[in-house]
């Protein structure tokens, strides 16, 4: 599968890692669906101004009807769906919280977006993938699932679930030529992270010191892995999680 004219949905594509992924997929010839709960239209406009074919869909990935409508709009506009990048997630806005103080509400908020959102989006695109004869799902998990970072048990668990779901879906959907892989980023200076100076202050230094490649990580560092899983070079790879973090966690 070449990315030329492939139709790619990027959830959470309005900024940060998702926007960088959309840009790279566009550079490789994909037609883009920027799916986000805020800022989708502005991001799609910016992509169009860069010469890419892009539409916006306003969607909260935790809402089943909205996610179904996202898939319908993408297929109605472009005629097919080939790639789904499940990138939308709650991370940088989370307040570090000791396990004993986490509430049910904290857990549900994170799991609704980071896990159920992925489930809903995968299920919504599947009929279009089958009609197209196959498809690619790239789930954005996180290195925290391997490290087990403290004070964010709900987030760590959500990203562990994304990795497990990647494996289960790869097994179940392989017969339909749907390949499902995951990219696990390290601490990345995304737009969301930049918007939380306390997070940057607390995590940037230790992350950098924990890497073999001792520099800050930015969204552009992830796009190669996302493009790889979406493209022809990964045609016989499924169920895998690739850690992209400058050499912090060896998985
Ligand atoms: N930045 C990091 O250090 C880091 C590390 C590992 C994994 N990740 C993961 O990468 C992904 C992107 O992170 P980022 O740092 O680029 O984030 P970001 O905050 O810069 O962007 C996230 C985007 O997702 C959208 N979004 C959030 N909830 C949504 C919902 N319910 N429905 C639709 N859109 C929604 C936001 O509006 C935003 O545009 C997330 O899944 C995050 O967990 C980030």
PDB file of C-alpha atoms and ligand atoms in Angstrom:
ATOM      1  CA  UNK A   1       0.000   0.000   0.000  1.00  0.00           C
ATOM      2  CA  UNK A   2       1.496   3.313  -1.076  1.00  0.00           C
ATOM      3  CA  UNK A   3       0.432   6.479   0.727  1.00  0.00           C
ATOM      4  CA  UNK A   4      -0.262   8.157  -2.597  1.00  0.00           C
ATOM      5  CA  UNK A   5      -3.938   9.096  -2.378  1.00  0.00           C
ATOM      6  CA  UNK A   6      -4.416   6.960   0.731  1.00  0.00           C
ATOM      7  CA  UNK A   7      -7.007   8.489   3.027  1.00  0.00           C
ATOM      8  CA  UNK A   8      -5.755   8.954   6.564  1.00  0.00           C
ATOM      9  CA  UNK A   9      -7.741   9.977   9.614  1.00  0.00           C
ATOM     10  CA  UNK A  10      -5.642  11.455  12.417  1.00  0.00           C
ATOM     11  CA  UNK A  11      -7.530  11.858  15.670  1.00  0.00           C
ATOM     12  CA  UNK A  12      -6.284  14.678  17.838  1.00  0.00           C
ATOM     13  CA  UNK A  13      -4.764  15.976  14.614  1.00  0.00           C
ATOM     14  CA  UNK A  14      -5.253  19.665  15.332  1.00  0.00           C
ATOM     15  CA  UNK A  15      -1.966  20.104  17.194  1.00  0.00           C
ATOM     16  CA  UNK A  16       1.056  18.409  18.708  1.00  0.00           C
ATOM     17  CA  UNK A  17       2.045  14.911  17.636  1.00  0.00           C
ATOM     18  CA  UNK A  18      -1.188  14.454  15.666  1.00  0.00           C
ATOM     19  CA  UNK A  19      -0.673  17.559  13.543  1.00  0.00           C
ATOM     20  CA  UNK A  20       2.935  16.590  12.854  1.00  0.00           C
ATOM     21  CA  UNK A  21       1.743  13.116  11.819  1.00  0.00           C
ATOM     22  CA  UNK A  22      -0.885  14.590   9.504  1.00  0.00           C
ATOM     23  CA  UNK A  23       1.731  16.821   7.892  1.00  0.00           C
ATOM     24  CA  UNK A  24       4.082  13.911   7.275  1.00  0.00           C
ATOM     25  CA  UNK A  25       1.338  11.654   5.875  1.00  0.00           C
ATOM     26  CA  UNK A  26       0.327  14.569   3.629  1.00  0.00           C
ATOM     27  CA  UNK A  27       3.915  14.940   2.442  1.00  0.00           C
ATOM     28  CA  UNK A  28       3.800  11.293   1.454  1.00  0.00           C
ATOM     29  CA  UNK A  29       0.685  11.826  -0.664  1.00  0.00           C
ATOM     30  CA  UNK A  30      -2.109  10.951   1.754  1.00  0.00           C
ATOM     31  CA  UNK A  31      -5.416  12.778   1.803  1.00  0.00           C
ATOM     32  CA  UNK A  32      -6.117  13.886   5.332  1.00  0.00           C
ATOM     33  CA  UNK A  33      -8.956  13.940   7.802  1.00  0.00           C
ATOM     34  CA  UNK A  34      -8.091  16.058  10.823  1.00  0.00           C
ATOM     35  CA  UNK A  35     -10.383  14.799  13.558  1.00  0.00           C
ATOM     36  CA  UNK A  36     -10.339  16.732  16.789  1.00  0.00           C
ATOM     37  CA  UNK A  37     -12.625  18.083  19.451  1.00  0.00           C
ATOM     38  CA  UNK A  38     -11.145  21.540  19.002  1.00  0.00           C
ATOM     39  CA  UNK A  39      -9.144  23.320  16.351  1.00  0.00           C
ATOM     40  CA  UNK A  40      -9.756  20.803  13.559  1.00  0.00           C
ATOM     41  CA  UNK A  41     -10.856  23.371  10.966  1.00  0.00           C
ATOM     42  CA  UNK A  42      -7.900  25.690  11.572  1.00  0.00           C
ATOM     43  CA  UNK A  43      -5.483  22.761  11.322  1.00  0.00           C
ATOM     44  CA  UNK A  44      -7.092  21.436   8.133  1.00  0.00           C
ATOM     45  CA  UNK A  45      -6.934  24.942   6.650  1.00  0.00           C
ATOM     46  CA  UNK A  46      -3.237  25.182   7.505  1.00  0.00           C
ATOM     47  CA  UNK A  47      -2.658  21.810   5.838  1.00  0.00           C
ATOM     48  CA  UNK A  48      -4.569  22.897   2.734  1.00  0.00           C
ATOM     49  CA  UNK A  49      -2.502  26.079   2.607  1.00  0.00           C
ATOM     50  CA  UNK A  50       0.575  23.830   2.584  1.00  0.00           C
ATOM     51  CA  UNK A  51      -0.829  22.111  -0.506  1.00  0.00           C
ATOM     52  CA  UNK A  52      -2.375  19.030   1.089  1.00  0.00           C
ATOM     53  CA  UNK A  53      -5.885  17.699   0.543  1.00  0.00           C
ATOM     54  CA  UNK A  54      -7.394  17.929   4.018  1.00  0.00           C
ATOM     55  CA  UNK A  55     -10.798  18.156   5.664  1.00  0.00           C
ATOM     56  CA  UNK A  56     -11.746  18.754   9.266  1.00  0.00           C
ATOM     57  CA  UNK A  57     -14.116  16.765  11.420  1.00  0.00           C
ATOM     58  CA  UNK A  58     -15.157  18.004  14.842  1.00  0.00           C
ATOM     59  CA  UNK A  59     -15.292  14.940  17.037  1.00  0.00           C
ATOM     60  CA  UNK A  60     -14.974  13.921  20.649  1.00  0.00           C
ATOM     61  CA  UNK A  61     -13.553  10.414  20.304  1.00  0.00           C
ATOM     62  CA  UNK A  62     -15.251   9.287  23.505  1.00  0.00           C
ATOM     63  CA  UNK A  63     -18.690   9.824  21.931  1.00  0.00           C
ATOM     64  CA  UNK A  64     -19.884   6.879  19.804  1.00  0.00           C
ATOM     65  CA  UNK A  65     -22.241   8.829  17.528  1.00  0.00           C
ATOM     66  CA  UNK A  66     -19.613  11.462  16.806  1.00  0.00           C
ATOM     67  CA  UNK A  67     -16.985   8.841  16.017  1.00  0.00           C
ATOM     68  CA  UNK A  68     -19.366   7.001  13.693  1.00  0.00           C
ATOM     69  CA  UNK A  69     -20.115  10.317  11.972  1.00  0.00           C
ATOM     70  CA  UNK A  70     -16.358  10.954  11.632  1.00  0.00           C
ATOM     71  CA  UNK A  71     -15.863   7.720   9.699  1.00  0.00           C
ATOM     72  CA  UNK A  72     -18.939   8.361   7.569  1.00  0.00           C
ATOM     73  CA  UNK A  73     -17.809  11.875   6.695  1.00  0.00           C
ATOM     74  CA  UNK A  74     -14.295  10.691   5.793  1.00  0.00           C
ATOM     75  CA  UNK A  75     -15.576   7.943   3.504  1.00  0.00           C
ATOM     76  CA  UNK A  76     -18.308  10.130   2.001  1.00  0.00           C
ATOM     77  CA  UNK A  77     -15.792  12.869   1.164  1.00  0.00           C
ATOM     78  CA  UNK A  78     -12.824  10.835  -0.025  1.00  0.00           C
ATOM     79  CA  UNK A  79     -14.527   7.582  -1.085  1.00  0.00           C
ATOM     80  CA  UNK A  80     -12.443   5.337   1.172  1.00  0.00           C
ATOM     81  CA  UNK A  81     -10.431   5.149   4.390  1.00  0.00           C
ATOM     82  CA  UNK A  82      -6.994   3.521   4.457  1.00  0.00           C
ATOM     83  CA  UNK A  83      -5.254   4.711   7.613  1.00  0.00           C
ATOM     84  CA  UNK A  84      -6.399   5.558  11.128  1.00  0.00           C
ATOM     85  CA  UNK A  85      -3.946   7.179  13.510  1.00  0.00           C
ATOM     86  CA  UNK A  86      -5.437   6.979  16.992  1.00  0.00           C
ATOM     87  CA  UNK A  87      -3.583   9.870  18.544  1.00  0.00           C
ATOM     88  CA  UNK A  88      -6.228  11.801  20.493  1.00  0.00           C
ATOM     89  CA  UNK A  89      -5.514  11.453  24.160  1.00  0.00           C
ATOM     90  CA  UNK A  90      -5.503  13.156  27.517  1.00  0.00           C
ATOM     91  CA  UNK A  91      -2.032  13.609  28.928  1.00  0.00           C
ATOM     92  CA  UNK A  92      -0.550  17.052  29.476  1.00  0.00           C
ATOM     93  CA  UNK A  93      -3.570  18.412  31.338  1.00  0.00           C
ATOM     94  CA  UNK A  94      -3.392  15.656  33.961  1.00  0.00           C
ATOM     95  CA  UNK A  95      -2.335  16.703  37.440  1.00  0.00           C
ATOM     96  CA  UNK A  96       0.200  14.280  38.957  1.00  0.00           C
ATOM     97  CA  UNK A  97      -1.836  12.495  41.621  1.00  0.00           C
ATOM     98  CA  UNK A  98      -0.837   9.823  44.141  1.00  0.00           C
ATOM     99  CA  UNK A  99      -2.671   6.564  43.509  1.00  0.00           C
ATOM    100  CA  UNK A 100      -4.615   6.794  46.780  1.00  0.00           C
ATOM    101  CA  UNK A 101      -6.095  10.135  45.768  1.00  0.00           C
ATOM    102  CA  UNK A 102      -7.213   9.203  42.258  1.00  0.00           C
ATOM    103  CA  UNK A 103     -10.987   9.198  41.926  1.00  0.00           C
ATOM    104  CA  UNK A 104     -13.326   7.148  39.774  1.00  0.00           C
ATOM    105  CA  UNK A 105     -14.000  10.320  37.844  1.00  0.00           C
ATOM    106  CA  UNK A 106     -10.279  10.786  37.133  1.00  0.00           C
ATOM    107  CA  UNK A 107     -10.069   7.217  35.849  1.00  0.00           C
ATOM    108  CA  UNK A 108     -13.220   7.409  33.749  1.00  0.00           C
ATOM    109  CA  UNK A 109     -12.197  10.675  32.115  1.00  0.00           C
ATOM    110  CA  UNK A 110      -8.852   9.224  31.008  1.00  0.00           C
ATOM    111  CA  UNK A 111     -10.118   5.790  30.016  1.00  0.00           C
ATOM    112  CA  UNK A 112     -13.071   7.277  28.096  1.00  0.00           C
ATOM    113  CA  UNK A 113     -10.755   9.153  25.743  1.00  0.00           C
ATOM    114  CA  UNK A 114      -7.519   7.140  25.740  1.00  0.00           C
ATOM    115  CA  UNK A 115      -9.024   3.650  25.575  1.00  0.00           C
ATOM    116  CA  UNK A 116     -12.701   3.798  24.641  1.00  0.00           C
ATOM    117  CA  UNK A 117     -11.887   6.485  22.065  1.00  0.00           C
ATOM    118  CA  UNK A 118      -9.455   4.091  20.388  1.00  0.00           C
ATOM    119  CA  UNK A 119     -11.970   1.246  20.507  1.00  0.00           C
ATOM    120  CA  UNK A 120     -14.703   3.411  18.983  1.00  0.00           C
ATOM    121  CA  UNK A 121     -12.523   4.782  16.191  1.00  0.00           C
ATOM    122  CA  UNK A 122     -11.209   1.333  15.225  1.00  0.00           C
ATOM    123  CA  UNK A 123     -14.721  -0.071  15.141  1.00  0.00           C
ATOM    124  CA  UNK A 124     -16.050   2.892  13.158  1.00  0.00           C
ATOM    125  CA  UNK A 125     -13.486   2.630  10.338  1.00  0.00           C
ATOM    126  CA  UNK A 126     -13.577  -1.144  10.025  1.00  0.00           C
ATOM    127  CA  UNK A 127     -16.427  -1.373   7.478  1.00  0.00           C
ATOM    128  CA  UNK A 128     -14.600   1.127   5.233  1.00  0.00           C
ATOM    129  CA  UNK A 129     -11.328  -0.797   5.644  1.00  0.00           C
ATOM    130  CA  UNK A 130     -13.101  -3.986   4.585  1.00  0.00           C
ATOM    131  CA  UNK A 131     -14.586  -2.246   1.552  1.00  0.00           C
ATOM    132  CA  UNK A 132     -11.096  -0.968   0.659  1.00  0.00           C
ATOM    133  CA  UNK A 133      -9.594  -4.451   1.012  1.00  0.00           C
ATOM    134  CA  UNK A 134      -7.554  -3.614   4.110  1.00  0.00           C
ATOM    135  CA  UNK A 135      -6.234  -0.794   6.236  1.00  0.00           C
ATOM    136  CA  UNK A 136      -3.714   0.406   8.768  1.00  0.00           C
ATOM    137  CA  UNK A 137      -4.247   1.410  12.364  1.00  0.00           C
ATOM    138  CA  UNK A 138      -1.477   3.222  14.208  1.00  0.00           C
ATOM    139  CA  UNK A 139      -2.223   3.631  17.906  1.00  0.00           C
ATOM    140  CA  UNK A 140      -0.262   6.191  19.897  1.00  0.00           C
ATOM    141  CA  UNK A 141       0.496   4.569  23.230  1.00  0.00           C
ATOM    142  CA  UNK A 142       3.333   5.717  25.510  1.00  0.00           C
ATOM    143  CA  UNK A 143       6.604   4.582  27.006  1.00  0.00           C
ATOM    144  CA  UNK A 144       5.019   5.025  30.446  1.00  0.00           C
ATOM    145  CA  UNK A 145       3.252   1.702  29.913  1.00  0.00           C
ATOM    146  CA  UNK A 146       6.662  -0.009  30.103  1.00  0.00           C
ATOM    147  CA  UNK A 147       8.145   2.163  32.819  1.00  0.00           C
ATOM    148  CA  UNK A 148       5.073   2.371  35.076  1.00  0.00           C
ATOM    149  CA  UNK A 149       5.611   6.035  35.968  1.00  0.00           C
ATOM    150  CA  UNK A 150       4.170   7.114  39.334  1.00  0.00           C
ATOM    151  CA  UNK A 151       1.344   9.623  40.029  1.00  0.00           C
ATOM    152  CA  UNK A 152      -0.515   8.888  36.845  1.00  0.00           C
ATOM    153  CA  UNK A 153      -1.731   5.320  37.301  1.00  0.00           C
ATOM    154  CA  UNK A 154      -4.870   5.966  35.247  1.00  0.00           C
ATOM    155  CA  UNK A 155      -2.838   7.315  32.319  1.00  0.00           C
ATOM    156  CA  UNK A 156      -0.263   4.506  32.539  1.00  0.00           C
ATOM    157  CA  UNK A 157      -3.055   1.921  32.623  1.00  0.00           C
ATOM    158  CA  UNK A 158      -4.788   3.571  29.666  1.00  0.00           C
ATOM    159  CA  UNK A 159      -1.659   3.364  27.530  1.00  0.00           C
ATOM    160  CA  UNK A 160      -1.040  -0.234  28.610  1.00  0.00           C
ATOM    161  CA  UNK A 161      -4.563  -0.962  27.405  1.00  0.00           C
ATOM    162  CA  UNK A 162      -3.766   0.645  24.052  1.00  0.00           C
ATOM    163  CA  UNK A 163      -0.796  -1.699  23.616  1.00  0.00           C
ATOM    164  CA  UNK A 164      -2.876  -4.755  24.539  1.00  0.00           C
ATOM    165  CA  UNK A 165      -5.714  -3.644  22.284  1.00  0.00           C
ATOM    166  CA  UNK A 166      -3.191  -3.233  19.464  1.00  0.00           C
ATOM    167  CA  UNK A 167      -2.231  -6.896  19.858  1.00  0.00           C
ATOM    168  CA  UNK A 168      -5.794  -8.188  20.165  1.00  0.00           C
ATOM    169  CA  UNK A 169      -6.961  -6.233  17.127  1.00  0.00           C
ATOM    170  CA  UNK A 170      -3.933  -7.289  15.090  1.00  0.00           C
ATOM    171  CA  UNK A 171      -4.872 -10.901  15.773  1.00  0.00           C
ATOM    172  CA  UNK A 172      -8.540 -10.421  15.052  1.00  0.00           C
ATOM    173  CA  UNK A 173      -8.309  -8.186  12.002  1.00  0.00           C
ATOM    174  CA  UNK A 174      -5.319  -9.658  10.188  1.00  0.00           C
ATOM    175  CA  UNK A 175      -7.568 -11.839   8.054  1.00  0.00           C
ATOM    176  CA  UNK A 176      -9.068  -8.630   6.671  1.00  0.00           C
ATOM    177  CA  UNK A 177      -5.612  -7.233   5.819  1.00  0.00           C
ATOM    178  CA  UNK A 178      -6.006  -4.695   8.585  1.00  0.00           C
ATOM    179  CA  UNK A 179      -2.618  -4.191  10.244  1.00  0.00           C
ATOM    180  CA  UNK A 180      -2.562  -2.729  13.730  1.00  0.00           C
ATOM    181  CA  UNK A 181       0.579  -1.339  15.332  1.00  0.00           C
ATOM    182  CA  UNK A 182       1.493   1.136  18.007  1.00  0.00           C
ATOM    183  CA  UNK A 183       4.051   3.879  18.506  1.00  0.00           C
ATOM    184  CA  UNK A 184       5.093   4.527  22.114  1.00  0.00           C
ATOM    185  CA  UNK A 185       6.571   8.022  22.470  1.00  0.00           C
ATOM    186  CA  UNK A 186       8.773   9.265  25.236  1.00  0.00           C
ATOM    187  CA  UNK A 187       8.204  12.690  26.793  1.00  0.00           C
ATOM    188  CA  UNK A 188       7.581  14.931  23.801  1.00  0.00           C
ATOM    189  CA  UNK A 189       7.500  18.714  23.739  1.00  0.00           C
ATOM    190  CA  UNK A 190       4.121  18.895  21.994  1.00  0.00           C
ATOM    191  CA  UNK A 191       1.732  21.858  21.984  1.00  0.00           C
ATOM    192  CA  UNK A 192      -0.195  20.347  24.866  1.00  0.00           C
ATOM    193  CA  UNK A 193       2.976  19.859  26.902  1.00  0.00           C
ATOM    194  CA  UNK A 194       4.185  23.398  26.156  1.00  0.00           C
ATOM    195  CA  UNK A 195       0.857  24.673  27.489  1.00  0.00           C
ATOM    196  CA  UNK A 196       1.703  23.197  30.898  1.00  0.00           C
ATOM    197  CA  UNK A 197       4.938  24.870  32.105  1.00  0.00           C
ATOM    198  CA  UNK A 198       4.862  22.930  35.397  1.00  0.00           C
ATOM    199  CA  UNK A 199       4.943  19.664  33.459  1.00  0.00           C
ATOM    200  CA  UNK A 200       7.784  20.895  31.259  1.00  0.00           C
ATOM    201  CA  UNK A 201       9.736  22.041  34.317  1.00  0.00           C
ATOM    202  CA  UNK A 202       9.239  18.754  36.179  1.00  0.00           C
ATOM    203  CA  UNK A 203       9.692  16.194  33.412  1.00  0.00           C
ATOM    204  CA  UNK A 204      11.895  17.715  30.705  1.00  0.00           C
ATOM    205  CA  UNK A 205      15.207  17.472  32.598  1.00  0.00           C
ATOM    206  CA  UNK A 206      14.794  13.922  33.942  1.00  0.00           C
ATOM    207  CA  UNK A 207      13.548  12.717  30.535  1.00  0.00           C
ATOM    208  CA  UNK A 208      16.524  14.185  28.755  1.00  0.00           C
ATOM    209  CA  UNK A 209      18.956  12.678  31.267  1.00  0.00           C
ATOM    210  CA  UNK A 210      17.254   9.292  30.897  1.00  0.00           C
ATOM    211  CA  UNK A 211      17.876   9.136  27.144  1.00  0.00           C
ATOM    212  CA  UNK A 212      20.807   7.745  25.226  1.00  0.00           C
ATOM    213  CA  UNK A 213      20.257  10.561  22.711  1.00  0.00           C
ATOM    214  CA  UNK A 214      20.433  13.433  25.175  1.00  0.00           C
ATOM    215  CA  UNK A 215      18.248  16.114  23.658  1.00  0.00           C
ATOM    216  CA  UNK A 216      14.630  17.214  23.849  1.00  0.00           C
ATOM    217  CA  UNK A 217      12.106  15.129  21.948  1.00  0.00           C
ATOM    218  CA  UNK A 218       9.667  16.909  19.632  1.00  0.00           C
ATOM    219  CA  UNK A 219       6.655  15.730  17.570  1.00  0.00           C
ATOM    220  CA  UNK A 220       8.821  15.563  14.423  1.00  0.00           C
ATOM    221  CA  UNK A 221      10.765  12.725  16.092  1.00  0.00           C
ATOM    222  CA  UNK A 222       7.652  10.518  15.913  1.00  0.00           C
ATOM    223  CA  UNK A 223       6.445  11.004  12.389  1.00  0.00           C
ATOM    224  CA  UNK A 224       8.870   8.553  10.800  1.00  0.00           C
ATOM    225  CA  UNK A 225       7.545   5.673  12.893  1.00  0.00           C
ATOM    226  CA  UNK A 226       3.934   6.644  12.241  1.00  0.00           C
ATOM    227  CA  UNK A 227       4.568   6.937   8.508  1.00  0.00           C
ATOM    228  CA  UNK A 228       6.385   3.595   8.552  1.00  0.00           C
ATOM    229  CA  UNK A 229       3.464   1.711  10.099  1.00  0.00           C
ATOM    230  CA  UNK A 230       1.050   3.413   7.685  1.00  0.00           C
ATOM    231  CA  UNK A 231       3.082   2.629   4.587  1.00  0.00           C
ATOM    232  CA  UNK A 232       4.288  -0.101   2.245  1.00  0.00           C
ATOM    233  CA  UNK A 233       7.445  -0.889   4.233  1.00  0.00           C
ATOM    234  CA  UNK A 234       5.343  -2.273   7.091  1.00  0.00           C
ATOM    235  CA  UNK A 235       3.153  -4.536   4.949  1.00  0.00           C
ATOM    236  CA  UNK A 236       4.122  -7.676   6.932  1.00  0.00           C
ATOM    237  CA  UNK A 237       4.224  -6.143  10.406  1.00  0.00           C
ATOM    238  CA  UNK A 238       1.304  -6.193  12.796  1.00  0.00           C
ATOM    239  CA  UNK A 239       0.650  -6.245  16.538  1.00  0.00           C
ATOM    240  CA  UNK A 240       3.913  -4.440  17.298  1.00  0.00           C
ATOM    241  CA  UNK A 241       4.733  -1.503  19.529  1.00  0.00           C
ATOM    242  CA  UNK A 242       7.721   0.635  18.590  1.00  0.00           C
ATOM    243  CA  UNK A 243       9.183   2.772  21.355  1.00  0.00           C
ATOM    244  CA  UNK A 244      10.416   6.094  20.008  1.00  0.00           C
ATOM    245  CA  UNK A 245      12.143   7.961  22.814  1.00  0.00           C
ATOM    246  CA  UNK A 246      15.803   8.512  22.001  1.00  0.00           C
ATOM    247  CA  UNK A 247      16.784   5.359  23.855  1.00  0.00           C
ATOM    248  CA  UNK A 248      15.164   5.562  27.279  1.00  0.00           C
ATOM    249  CA  UNK A 249      13.151   2.330  27.536  1.00  0.00           C
ATOM    250  CA  UNK A 250      14.360  -0.741  25.699  1.00  0.00           C
ATOM    251  CA  UNK A 251      11.366  -2.832  24.700  1.00  0.00           C
TER     252      UNK A 251
HETATM  253  N1  LIG B   1       3.580  14.582  24.675  1.00  0.00           N
HETATM  254  C1  LIG B   1       4.056  13.505  25.282  1.00  0.00           C
HETATM  255  O1  LIG B   1       5.024  13.557  26.056  1.00  0.00           O
HETATM  256  C2  LIG B   1       3.460  12.155  24.999  1.00  0.00           C
HETATM  257  C3  LIG B   1       4.186  11.014  25.361  1.00  0.00           C
HETATM  258  C4  LIG B   1       3.645   9.760  25.105  1.00  0.00           C
HETATM  259  C5  LIG B   1       2.413   9.660  24.495  1.00  0.00           C
HETATM  260  N2  LIG B   1       1.739  10.787  24.150  1.00  0.00           N
HETATM  261  C6  LIG B   1       0.427  10.621  23.518  1.00  0.00           C
HETATM  262  O2  LIG B   1       0.461  11.225  22.246  1.00  0.00           O
HETATM  263  C7  LIG B   1      -0.846  11.691  21.915  1.00  0.00           C
HETATM  264  C8  LIG B   1      -0.763  13.147  21.513  1.00  0.00           C
HETATM  265  O3  LIG B   1      -0.189  13.870  22.565  1.00  0.00           O
HETATM  266  P1  LIG B   1       0.292  15.381  22.423  1.00  0.00           P
HETATM  267  O4  LIG B   1       1.266  15.598  23.513  1.00  0.00           O
HETATM  268  O5  LIG B   1       0.635  15.683  21.025  1.00  0.00           O
HETATM  269  O6  LIG B   1      -1.075  16.116  22.826  1.00  0.00           O
HETATM  270  P2  LIG B   1      -1.638  17.575  22.598  1.00  0.00           P
HETATM  271  O7  LIG B   1      -2.330  17.925  23.861  1.00  0.00           O
HETATM  272  O8  LIG B   1      -0.622  18.515  22.040  1.00  0.00           O
HETATM  273  O9  LIG B   1      -2.737  17.283  21.459  1.00  0.00           O
HETATM  274  C9  LIG B   1      -3.760  16.384  21.701  1.00  0.00           C
HETATM  275  C10 LIG B   1      -4.878  16.655  20.726  1.00  0.00           C
HETATM  276  O10 LIG B   1      -5.898  15.693  20.992  1.00  0.00           O
HETATM  277  C11 LIG B   1      -7.143  16.352  21.034  1.00  0.00           C
HETATM  278  N3  LIG B   1      -8.070  15.630  21.887  1.00  0.00           N
HETATM  279  C12 LIG B   1      -7.991  15.433  23.218  1.00  0.00           C
HETATM  280  N4  LIG B   1      -9.061  14.775  23.653  1.00  0.00           N
HETATM  281  C13 LIG B   1      -9.841  14.543  22.565  1.00  0.00           C
HETATM  282  C14 LIG B   1     -11.084  13.911  22.371  1.00  0.00           C
HETATM  283  N5  LIG B   1     -11.786  13.412  23.395  1.00  0.00           N
HETATM  284  N6  LIG B   1     -11.568  13.837  21.115  1.00  0.00           N
HETATM  285  C15 LIG B   1     -10.893  14.368  20.071  1.00  0.00           C
HETATM  286  N7  LIG B   1      -9.726  14.993  20.198  1.00  0.00           N
HETATM  287  C16 LIG B   1      -9.204  15.078  21.433  1.00  0.00           C
HETATM  288  C17 LIG B   1      -6.835  17.739  21.573  1.00  0.00           C
HETATM  289  O11 LIG B   1      -7.860  18.675  21.255  1.00  0.00           O
HETATM  290  C18 LIG B   1      -5.498  18.039  20.908  1.00  0.00           C
HETATM  291  O12 LIG B   1      -5.664  18.664  19.655  1.00  0.00           O
HETATM  292  C19 LIG B   1      -1.713  11.418  23.128  1.00  0.00           C
HETATM  293  O13 LIG B   1      -2.401  10.199  22.955  1.00  0.00           O
HETATM  294  C20 LIG B   1      -0.700  11.287  24.248  1.00  0.00           C
HETATM  295  O14 LIG B   1      -1.172  10.508  25.310  1.00  0.00           O
HETATM  296  C21 LIG B   1       2.226  12.028  24.389  1.00  0.00           C
END
